[in-house]
Structure formats: C-alpha cells, structure tokens
Short mmCIF file of C-alpha atoms in Angstrom, two decimals:
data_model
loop_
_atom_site.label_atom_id
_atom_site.label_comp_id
_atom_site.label_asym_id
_atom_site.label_seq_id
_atom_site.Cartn_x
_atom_site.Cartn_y
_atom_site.Cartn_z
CA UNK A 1 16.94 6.26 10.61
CA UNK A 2 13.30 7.16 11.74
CA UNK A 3 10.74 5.24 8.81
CA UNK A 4 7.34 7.40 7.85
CA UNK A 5 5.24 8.35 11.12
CA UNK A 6 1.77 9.32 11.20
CA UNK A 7 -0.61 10.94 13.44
CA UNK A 8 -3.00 10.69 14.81
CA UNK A 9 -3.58 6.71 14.88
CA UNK A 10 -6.71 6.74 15.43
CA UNK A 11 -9.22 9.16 14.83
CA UNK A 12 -12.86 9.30 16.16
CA UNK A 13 -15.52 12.48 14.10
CA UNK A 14 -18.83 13.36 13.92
CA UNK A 15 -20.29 13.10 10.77
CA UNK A 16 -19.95 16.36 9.03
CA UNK A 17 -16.53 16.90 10.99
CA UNK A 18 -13.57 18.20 9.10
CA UNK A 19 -10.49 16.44 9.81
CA UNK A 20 -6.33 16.68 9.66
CA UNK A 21 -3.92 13.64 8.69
CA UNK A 22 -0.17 13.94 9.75
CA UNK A 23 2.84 12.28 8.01
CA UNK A 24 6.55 12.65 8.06
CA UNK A 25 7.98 10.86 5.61
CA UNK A 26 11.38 9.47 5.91
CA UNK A 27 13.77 12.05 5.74
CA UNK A 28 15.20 12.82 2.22
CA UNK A 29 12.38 11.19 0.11
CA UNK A 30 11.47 13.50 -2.59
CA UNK A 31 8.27 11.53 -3.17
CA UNK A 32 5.45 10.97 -0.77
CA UNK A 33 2.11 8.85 -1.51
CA UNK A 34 -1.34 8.66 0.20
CA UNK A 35 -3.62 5.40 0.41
CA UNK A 36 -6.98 4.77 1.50
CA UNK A 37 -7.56 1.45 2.72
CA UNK A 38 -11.12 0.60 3.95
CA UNK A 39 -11.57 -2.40 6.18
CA UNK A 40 -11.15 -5.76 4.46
CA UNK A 41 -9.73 -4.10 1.09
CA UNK A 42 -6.66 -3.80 -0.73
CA UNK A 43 -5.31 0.02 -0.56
CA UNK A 44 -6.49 2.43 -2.63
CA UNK A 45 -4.04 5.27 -4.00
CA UNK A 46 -5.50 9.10 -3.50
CA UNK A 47 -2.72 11.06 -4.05
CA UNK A 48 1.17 11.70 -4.65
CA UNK A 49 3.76 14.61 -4.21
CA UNK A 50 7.09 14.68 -5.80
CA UNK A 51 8.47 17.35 -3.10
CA UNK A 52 6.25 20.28 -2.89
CA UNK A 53 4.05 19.65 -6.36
CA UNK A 54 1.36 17.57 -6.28
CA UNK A 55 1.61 15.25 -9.62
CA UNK A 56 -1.55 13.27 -9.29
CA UNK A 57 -4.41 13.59 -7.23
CA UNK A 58 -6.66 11.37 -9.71
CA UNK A 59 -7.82 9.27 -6.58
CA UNK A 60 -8.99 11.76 -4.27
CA UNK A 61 -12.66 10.66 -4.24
CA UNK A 62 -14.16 14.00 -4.12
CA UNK A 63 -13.33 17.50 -3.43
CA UNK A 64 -13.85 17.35 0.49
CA UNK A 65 -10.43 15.59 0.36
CA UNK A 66 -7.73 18.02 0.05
CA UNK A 67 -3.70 17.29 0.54
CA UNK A 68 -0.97 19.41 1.02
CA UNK A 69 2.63 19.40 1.48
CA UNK A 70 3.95 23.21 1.26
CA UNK A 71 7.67 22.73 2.07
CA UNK A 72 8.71 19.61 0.82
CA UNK A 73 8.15 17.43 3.79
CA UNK A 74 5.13 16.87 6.22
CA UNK A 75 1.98 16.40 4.31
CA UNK A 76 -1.27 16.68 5.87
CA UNK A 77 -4.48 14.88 4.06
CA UNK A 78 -7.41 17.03 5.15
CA UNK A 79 -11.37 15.76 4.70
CA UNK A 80 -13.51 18.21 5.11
CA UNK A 81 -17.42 17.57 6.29
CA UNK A 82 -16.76 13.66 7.48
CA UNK A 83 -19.12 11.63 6.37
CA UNK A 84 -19.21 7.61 7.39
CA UNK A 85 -18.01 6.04 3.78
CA UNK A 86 -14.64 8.17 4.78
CA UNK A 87 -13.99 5.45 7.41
CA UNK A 88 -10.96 3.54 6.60
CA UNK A 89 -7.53 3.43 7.34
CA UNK A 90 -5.10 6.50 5.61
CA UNK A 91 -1.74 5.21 4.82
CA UNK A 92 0.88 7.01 4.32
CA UNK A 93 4.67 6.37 2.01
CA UNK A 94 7.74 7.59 1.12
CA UNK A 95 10.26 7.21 -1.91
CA UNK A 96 13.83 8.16 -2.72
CA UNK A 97 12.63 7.57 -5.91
CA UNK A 98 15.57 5.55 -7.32
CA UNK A 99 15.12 2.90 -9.69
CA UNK A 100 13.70 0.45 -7.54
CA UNK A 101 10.90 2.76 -6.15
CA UNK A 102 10.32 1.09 -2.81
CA UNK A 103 7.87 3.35 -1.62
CA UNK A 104 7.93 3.02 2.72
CA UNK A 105 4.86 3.02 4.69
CA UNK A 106 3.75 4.10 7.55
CA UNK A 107 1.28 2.42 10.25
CA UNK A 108 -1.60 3.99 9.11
CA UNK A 109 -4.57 6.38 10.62
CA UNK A 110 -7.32 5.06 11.13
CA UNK A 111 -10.50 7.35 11.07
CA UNK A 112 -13.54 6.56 12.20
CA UNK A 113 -16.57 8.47 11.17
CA UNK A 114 -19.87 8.08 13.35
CA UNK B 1 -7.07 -0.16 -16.57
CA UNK B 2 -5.10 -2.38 -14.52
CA UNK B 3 -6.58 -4.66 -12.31
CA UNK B 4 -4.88 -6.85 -9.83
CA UNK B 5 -6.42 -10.39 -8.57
CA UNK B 6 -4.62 -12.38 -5.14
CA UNK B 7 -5.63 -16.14 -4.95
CA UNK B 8 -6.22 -17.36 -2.54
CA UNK B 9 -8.36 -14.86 -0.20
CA UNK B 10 -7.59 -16.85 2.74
CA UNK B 11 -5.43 -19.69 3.54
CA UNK B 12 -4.39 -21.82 6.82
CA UNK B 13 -1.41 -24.32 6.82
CA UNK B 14 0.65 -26.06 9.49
CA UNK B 15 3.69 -25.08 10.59
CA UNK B 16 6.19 -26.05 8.31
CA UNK B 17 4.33 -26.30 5.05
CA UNK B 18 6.11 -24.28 1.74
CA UNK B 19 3.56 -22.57 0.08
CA UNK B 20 2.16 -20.53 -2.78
CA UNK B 21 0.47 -16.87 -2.85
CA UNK B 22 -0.55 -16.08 -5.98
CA UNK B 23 -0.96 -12.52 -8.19
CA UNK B 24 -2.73 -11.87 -11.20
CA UNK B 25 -2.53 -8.47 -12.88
CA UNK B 26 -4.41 -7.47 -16.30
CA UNK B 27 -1.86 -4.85 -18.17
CA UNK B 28 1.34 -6.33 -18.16
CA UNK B 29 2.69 -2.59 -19.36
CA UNK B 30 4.35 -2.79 -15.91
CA UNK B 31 7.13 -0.75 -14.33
CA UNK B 32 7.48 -3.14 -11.09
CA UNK B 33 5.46 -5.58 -8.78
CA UNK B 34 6.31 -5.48 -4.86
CA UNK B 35 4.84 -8.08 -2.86
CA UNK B 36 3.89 -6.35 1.19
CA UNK B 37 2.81 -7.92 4.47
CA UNK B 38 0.70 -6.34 6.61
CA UNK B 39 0.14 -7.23 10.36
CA UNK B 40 -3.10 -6.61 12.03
CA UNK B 41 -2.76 -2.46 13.23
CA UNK B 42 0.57 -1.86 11.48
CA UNK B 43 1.78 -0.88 8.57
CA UNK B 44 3.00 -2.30 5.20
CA UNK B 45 6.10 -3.75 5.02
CA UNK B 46 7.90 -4.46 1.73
CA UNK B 47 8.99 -8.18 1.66
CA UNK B 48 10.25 -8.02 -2.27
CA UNK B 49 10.15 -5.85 -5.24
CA UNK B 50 10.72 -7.49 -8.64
CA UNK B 51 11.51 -4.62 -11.79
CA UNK B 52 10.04 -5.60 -15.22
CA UNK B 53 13.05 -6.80 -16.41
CA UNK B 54 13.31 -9.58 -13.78
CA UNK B 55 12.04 -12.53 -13.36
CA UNK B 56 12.37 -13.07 -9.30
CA UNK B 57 13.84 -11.88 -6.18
CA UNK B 58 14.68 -13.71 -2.99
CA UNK B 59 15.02 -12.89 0.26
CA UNK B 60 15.71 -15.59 2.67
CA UNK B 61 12.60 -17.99 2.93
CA UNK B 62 10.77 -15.82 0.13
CA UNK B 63 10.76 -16.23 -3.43
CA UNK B 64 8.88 -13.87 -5.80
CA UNK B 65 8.87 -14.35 -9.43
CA UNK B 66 6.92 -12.59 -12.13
CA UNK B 67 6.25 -13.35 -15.41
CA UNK B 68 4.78 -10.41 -16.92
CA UNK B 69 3.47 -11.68 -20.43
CA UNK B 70 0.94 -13.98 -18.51
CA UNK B 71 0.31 -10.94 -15.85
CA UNK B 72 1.08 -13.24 -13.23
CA UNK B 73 3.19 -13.29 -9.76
CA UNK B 74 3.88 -15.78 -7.17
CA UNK B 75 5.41 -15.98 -3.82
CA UNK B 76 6.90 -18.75 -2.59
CA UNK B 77 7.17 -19.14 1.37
CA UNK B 78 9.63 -21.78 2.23
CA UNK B 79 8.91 -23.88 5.94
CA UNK B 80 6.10 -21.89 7.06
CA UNK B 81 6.37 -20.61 10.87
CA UNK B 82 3.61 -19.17 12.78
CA UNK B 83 5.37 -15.45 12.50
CA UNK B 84 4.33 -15.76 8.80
CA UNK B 85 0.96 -15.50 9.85
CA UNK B 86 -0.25 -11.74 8.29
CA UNK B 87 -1.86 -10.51 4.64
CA UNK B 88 0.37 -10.64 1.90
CA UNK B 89 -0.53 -8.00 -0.36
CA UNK B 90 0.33 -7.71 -4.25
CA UNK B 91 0.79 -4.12 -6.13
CA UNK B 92 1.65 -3.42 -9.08
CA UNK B 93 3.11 0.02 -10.57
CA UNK B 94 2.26 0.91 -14.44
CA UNK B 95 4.77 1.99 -16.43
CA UNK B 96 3.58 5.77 -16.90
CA UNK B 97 2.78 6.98 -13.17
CA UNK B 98 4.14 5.97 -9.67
CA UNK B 99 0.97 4.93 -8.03
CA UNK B 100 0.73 1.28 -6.89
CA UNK B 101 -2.54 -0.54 -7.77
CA UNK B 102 -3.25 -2.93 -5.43
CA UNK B 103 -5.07 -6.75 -4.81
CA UNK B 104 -7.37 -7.33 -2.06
CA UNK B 105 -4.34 -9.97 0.10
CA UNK B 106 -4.41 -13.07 1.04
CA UNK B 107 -4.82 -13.64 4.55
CA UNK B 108 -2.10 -16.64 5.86
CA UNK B 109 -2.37 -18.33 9.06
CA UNK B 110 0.36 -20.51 10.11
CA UNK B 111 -0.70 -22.76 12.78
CA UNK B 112 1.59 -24.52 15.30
#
C-alpha cells in the first residue's frame, strides 16, 4: 500500500509566519512520530501520537510548535510566528506498533524560514 | 541521557570495497537499534532493525550487529556499488518510550 506522505515539500515563510505540516501516515498505524532534522544533523524527535492522544511532546522546542491529530489519522505540526532557527526539514513516521517497531518515514518537509 | 555517536562522519571507497559504519550509543538500557539510509531529498528508509535480544540482522549485502553491553553497532556493507552511495543513519530506541534518538550519519560515497 501507499507509505507516509507529506505536504507540502517544501515550504518558503516570512519570519513571524505561522505555518501547517501535513502527514498521512500509512494506513492502520496506531502510532505516528514527528522529527526535526536541521541541515547536516541527525533527526531530532518532537513529538508522538499513539492514535488520537498525544503521549510525548517532550521535544517540541517551544510552545509556538503545536501538533495535532484529532481523529486518529492525519496529523498536522503547526509553528506558529516562524522564526529562521525553525528551518529544517520535518519528518514524518508511522508504526503498527508490533514488536519490532519499525517506525516508516516519510520524505520530509522542508521549511524554509527567511 | 542517551547519546548516540556514528564513526566515521564521512567516508569514500571504490566500488567494490566491504566496509564498516560504525555506532556508538551511551545507555545500553535499549529497546532496539535500526540502522536508516537517507538519499539526498528523500526520506528515511529502514535498512535493518536489531531488538535487544539480538545480536545481528542481515539483509542481503548488509550485516548489522549490536552488542549492547559495549553500546556499540556496526554495519557491514558487503561489495560496495555506487547505489550505496547515501547517509547511513544510526537510532536507537530506550527501553521506556518509543522515540528514536538519533547519530549525526555517516555520509558513504561509492565511487566507480
């Protein structure tokens, strides 16, 4: 089937913009993951949904980040008033959660903040 | 807190070559260690996971193994081809949350 999608791919603000992340996670994965990856590093984890609850959220790095995922599904990773240290790529996974844990990725947004 | 350590940063072999990517992590109190590649403007993919209670995986020309009291991974790449050329990423998951803590990659180029 489909793997995780994202939108947009690439993403262009103004400083002090506030902006919306996409994913769709594979379908059926109960658990759903966001990573920020800035350019030349190793991802970083933000935040992770086991369906509609939000379990941990200890990597958001401050409260203009904001994620959501009301039914179960989508999620959308919002940052509110953009400013240029936001500029990285967002990545996006999935999980069935079985014992293994693969967690699926998508390709990635990539925001730019000017 | 865990921290996870990818030697080397960068490496370039001819085609051909076997060679080693190696993973260091610092709390071996770990649930599983996946080994990723990630092209240039895609994704991650997952190459192999390894659980806690195993000691490698393979997967035809890869070979991950883990040894978890020394914190330390490796993965083996078998007659290197130019397609191998990417980042090879290490993460590790702890044993009490699902969140995947990750190195910084090494960066392989396979030259013809």
């Amino acid at each position: 089937g489909a793997g995780v999608s994202q939108s947009p791919r690439y993403k262009v603000a103004k400083r002090g913009q506030d902006v919306a992340l996409r994913c769709d996670p594979i379908s059926g994965h109960v658990s759903l993951f966001w990573y920020q990856q800035a350019l030349g590093q190793g991802p970083e984890f933000l935040t992770y949904f086991q369906n509609e609850a939000q379990l941990d959220k200890s990597g958001l790095p401050s409260d203009r980040f904001f994620a959501e995922r009301p039914e179960g599904s989508v999620s959308t990773l919002k940052i509110q008033r953009t400013q240029q240290e936001d500029s990285a790529v967002y990545l996006c996974a999935s999980s069935n959660g079985g014992s293994a844990d693969t967690q699926y990725f998508g390709p990635g947004t990539r925001l730019t903040v000017l | 807190k865990q921290e996870v350590t990818q030697i080397p940063a960068a490496l370039s072999v001819p085609e051909g070559e076997n060679l080693v990517l190696n993973c260091s992590f610092t709390d071996s109190a770990i649930y599983n260690l996946q080994w990723f590649r990630q092209d240039p403007g895609k994704g991650l993919t997952s190459l192999l996971l390894i659980q806690s209670s195993q000691r490698e995986q393979t997967s035809g020309r890869l070979n991950a193994s883990l040894d978890k009291s020394s914190g330390r991974s490796t993965l083996y790449i078998a007659a290197s081809q130019p397609g191998d050329s990417a980042t090879y990423l290490c993460a590790v998951r702890g044993g009490n949350n699902r969140k995947l803590i990750w190195g910084l990659g090494t960066s392989l180029a396979v030259n013809p």
